Amino acid sequence: MKQKLLFLLFFPASFLLHSQSLTWKTNMNEAILKSDEERKPLLIFFTASGISQSIQNEVFATPDFVDWSNSVVLLKLDLSDSTITDTEKDQNLKLKEALGIEELPQVCLATASVRKNKPTINKLGLLDYKFGGAKKWISDAKKVIRGE
């Protein structure tokens, strides 16, 4: 009886812990530093309020994406976020323009480095949301990162 009770308590909790392990940076400078330190590419997710949630629901919210996301630094830039400073908002908009982001939501994969206190971002490629689920999206992301 105790085993069944323990199972019922811990089984749902394992799903909650797994889904909460995804951590998005929201500050570009922090993400660039982490990317440089860990030598991982940046996954920059440009979004805004009122934008389709398909990629978030069908890719980012999956266990496959959570597992794969350890190989990149996640940066979410919500261009409609009213809690960020004007400086951060301008910085995010300049990055959006520099990376050629025309429509939202959009994902950009890039490398980042800091040399002599100057951050540099090199665009690897853009990824749109396409039907096919998380595994297909992750496969496409890996190809962009490898330069294929």
GROMACS .gro file of C-alpha atoms in nm:
model
  148
    1MET     CA    1   0.000   0.000   0.000
    2LYS     CA    2   0.279   0.242   0.092
    3GLN     CA    3   0.455   0.168  -0.237
    4LYS     CA    4   0.145   0.259  -0.434
    5LEU     CA    5   0.104   0.581  -0.237
    6LEU     CA    6   0.469   0.675  -0.291
    7PHE     CA    7   0.438   0.599  -0.661
    8LEU     CA    8   0.130   0.819  -0.689
    9LEU     CA    9   0.312   1.103  -0.514
   10PHE     CA   10   0.640   1.085  -0.705
   11PHE     CA   11   0.525   0.988  -1.054
   12PRO     CA   12   0.345   1.320  -1.128
   13ALA     CA   13   0.625   1.513  -0.957
   14SER     CA   14   0.880   1.371  -1.199
   15PHE     CA   15   0.690   1.526  -1.490
   16LEU     CA   16   0.680   1.862  -1.314
   17LEU     CA   17   1.052   1.855  -1.247
   18HIS     CA   18   1.128   1.759  -1.606
   19SER     CA   19   0.912   2.035  -1.752
   20GLN     CA   20   1.061   2.297  -1.521
   21SER     CA   21   1.420   2.223  -1.618
   22LEU     CA   22   1.401   2.456  -1.921
   23THR     CA   23   1.555   2.793  -1.835
   24TRP     CA   24   1.545   3.084  -2.078
   25LYS     CA   25   1.773   3.382  -2.036
   26THR     CA   26   1.599   3.713  -2.110
   27ASN     CA   27   1.904   3.937  -2.095
   28MET     CA   28   2.113   3.937  -2.410
   29ASN     CA   29   2.440   4.028  -2.235
   30GLU     CA   30   2.405   3.747  -1.980
   31ALA     CA   31   2.328   3.496  -2.257
   32ILE     CA   32   2.629   3.606  -2.464
   33LEU     CA   33   2.860   3.569  -2.164
   34LYS     CA   34   2.722   3.223  -2.085
   35SER     CA   35   2.750   3.117  -2.449
   36ASP     CA   36   3.112   3.232  -2.460
   37GLU     CA   37   3.203   3.070  -2.126
   38GLU     CA   38   3.037   2.737  -2.206
   39ARG     CA   39   3.127   2.743  -2.578
   40LYS     CA   40   2.769   2.665  -2.671
   41PRO     CA   41   2.568   2.824  -2.951
   42LEU     CA   42   2.288   3.066  -2.873
   43LEU     CA   43   1.930   2.980  -2.954
   44ILE     CA   44   1.759   3.318  -2.972
   45PHE     CA   45   1.380   3.305  -2.970
   46PHE     CA   46   1.225   3.632  -3.088
   47THR     CA   47   0.860   3.665  -2.990
   48ALA     CA   48   0.594   3.913  -2.877
   49SER     CA   49   0.252   3.902  -2.717
   50GLY     CA   50  -0.031   3.796  -2.945
   51ILE     CA   51   0.203   3.580  -3.155
   52SER     CA   52   0.132   3.214  -3.236
   53GLN     CA   53   0.233   2.979  -2.957
   54SER     CA   54   0.271   2.674  -3.187
   55ILE     CA   55   0.649   2.646  -3.161
   56GLN     CA   56   0.638   2.685  -2.785
   57ASN     CA   57   0.365   2.425  -2.740
   58GLU     CA   58   0.478   2.173  -3.001
   59VAL     CA   59   0.857   2.203  -2.976
   60PHE     CA   60   0.983   2.389  -2.669
   61ALA     CA   61   0.742   2.221  -2.425
   62THR     CA   62   0.849   1.868  -2.519
   63PRO     CA   63   1.085   1.639  -2.327
   64ASP     CA   64   1.294   1.596  -2.646
   65PHE     CA   65   1.357   1.970  -2.664
   66VAL     CA   66   1.429   1.996  -2.292
   67ASP     CA   67   1.692   1.723  -2.325
   68TRP     CA   68   1.848   1.876  -2.638
   69SER     CA   69   1.842   2.231  -2.500
   70ASN     CA   70   2.141   2.150  -2.278
   71SER     CA   71   2.356   2.181  -2.589
   72VAL     CA   72   2.265   2.549  -2.644
   73VAL     CA   73   2.212   2.867  -2.442
   74LEU     CA   74   1.846   2.967  -2.457
   75LEU     CA   75   1.768   3.335  -2.501
   76LYS     CA   76   1.407   3.452  -2.524
   77LEU     CA   77   1.359   3.810  -2.640
   78ASP     CA   78   0.997   3.917  -2.602
   79LEU     CA   79   0.982   4.237  -2.805
   80SER     CA   80   0.656   4.338  -2.636
   81ASP     CA   81   0.791   4.298  -2.280
   82SER     CA   82   0.706   4.613  -2.085
   83THR     CA   83   0.922   4.514  -1.787
   84ILE     CA   84   1.257   4.567  -1.961
   85THR     CA   85   1.441   4.897  -1.980
   86ASP     CA   86   1.439   5.117  -2.289
   87THR     CA   87   1.808   5.038  -2.336
   88GLU     CA   88   1.738   4.663  -2.338
   89LYS     CA   89   1.442   4.713  -2.571
   90ASP     CA   90   1.659   4.911  -2.816
   91GLN     CA   91   1.933   4.650  -2.790
   92ASN     CA   92   1.685   4.370  -2.866
   93LEU     CA   93   1.540   4.555  -3.164
   94LYS     CA   94   1.888   4.625  -3.304
   95LEU     CA   95   1.976   4.257  -3.269
   96LYS     CA   96   1.650   4.161  -3.442
   97GLU     CA   97   1.737   4.387  -3.736
   98ALA     CA   98   2.103   4.279  -3.751
   99LEU     CA   99   2.005   3.912  -3.767
  100GLY     CA  100   1.748   3.970  -4.039
  101ILE     CA  101   1.441   3.878  -3.835
  102GLU     CA  102   1.136   3.990  -4.030
  103GLU     CA  103   0.849   3.790  -3.884
  104LEU     CA  104   0.768   3.671  -3.533
  105PRO     CA  105   0.801   3.423  -3.382
  106GLN     CA  106   1.144   3.339  -3.517
  107VAL     CA  107   1.441   3.138  -3.390
  108CYS     CA  108   1.798   3.231  -3.472
  109LEU     CA  109   2.094   3.009  -3.398
  110ALA     CA  110   2.422   3.193  -3.350
  111THR     CA  111   2.764   3.175  -3.194
  112ALA     CA  112   2.868   3.436  -2.943
  113SER     CA  113   3.199   3.548  -2.805
  114VAL     CA  114   3.342   3.827  -2.594
  115ARG     CA  115   3.685   3.965  -2.677
  116LYS     CA  116   3.828   4.275  -2.512
  117ASN     CA  117   3.487   4.333  -2.351
  118LYS     CA  118   3.318   4.348  -2.693
  119PRO     CA  119   3.044   4.096  -2.762
  120THR     CA  120   3.019   3.944  -3.108
  121ILE     CA  121   2.730   3.741  -3.243
  122ASN     CA  122   2.767   3.538  -3.564
  123LYS     CA  123   2.443   3.418  -3.719
  124LEU     CA  124   2.440   3.051  -3.810
  125GLY     CA  125   2.087   3.049  -3.946
  126LEU     CA  126   1.716   3.101  -3.890
  127LEU     CA  127   1.461   2.833  -3.811
  128ASP     CA  128   1.091   2.865  -3.871
  129TYR     CA  129   0.827   2.652  -3.709
  130LYS     CA  130   0.722   2.372  -3.941
  131PHE     CA  131   0.489   2.084  -3.882
  132GLY     CA  132   0.671   1.768  -3.787
  133GLY     CA  133   0.716   1.803  -3.416
  134ALA     CA  134   1.012   1.850  -3.190
  135LYS     CA  135   1.233   1.574  -3.331
  136LYS     CA  136   1.216   1.718  -3.682
  137TRP     CA  137   1.277   2.072  -3.552
  138ILE     CA  138   1.576   1.958  -3.344
  139SER     CA  139   1.719   1.773  -3.645
  140ASP     CA  140   1.693   2.093  -3.850
  141ALA     CA  141   1.855   2.295  -3.568
  142LYS     CA  142   2.147   2.052  -3.551
  143LYS     CA  143   2.202   2.090  -3.925
  144VAL     CA  144   2.213   2.470  -3.890
  145ILE     CA  145   2.462   2.444  -3.603
  146ARG     CA  146   2.684   2.207  -3.806
  147GLY     CA  147   2.667   2.444  -4.103
  148GLU     CA  148   2.480   2.207  -4.334
   0.00000   0.00000   0.00000
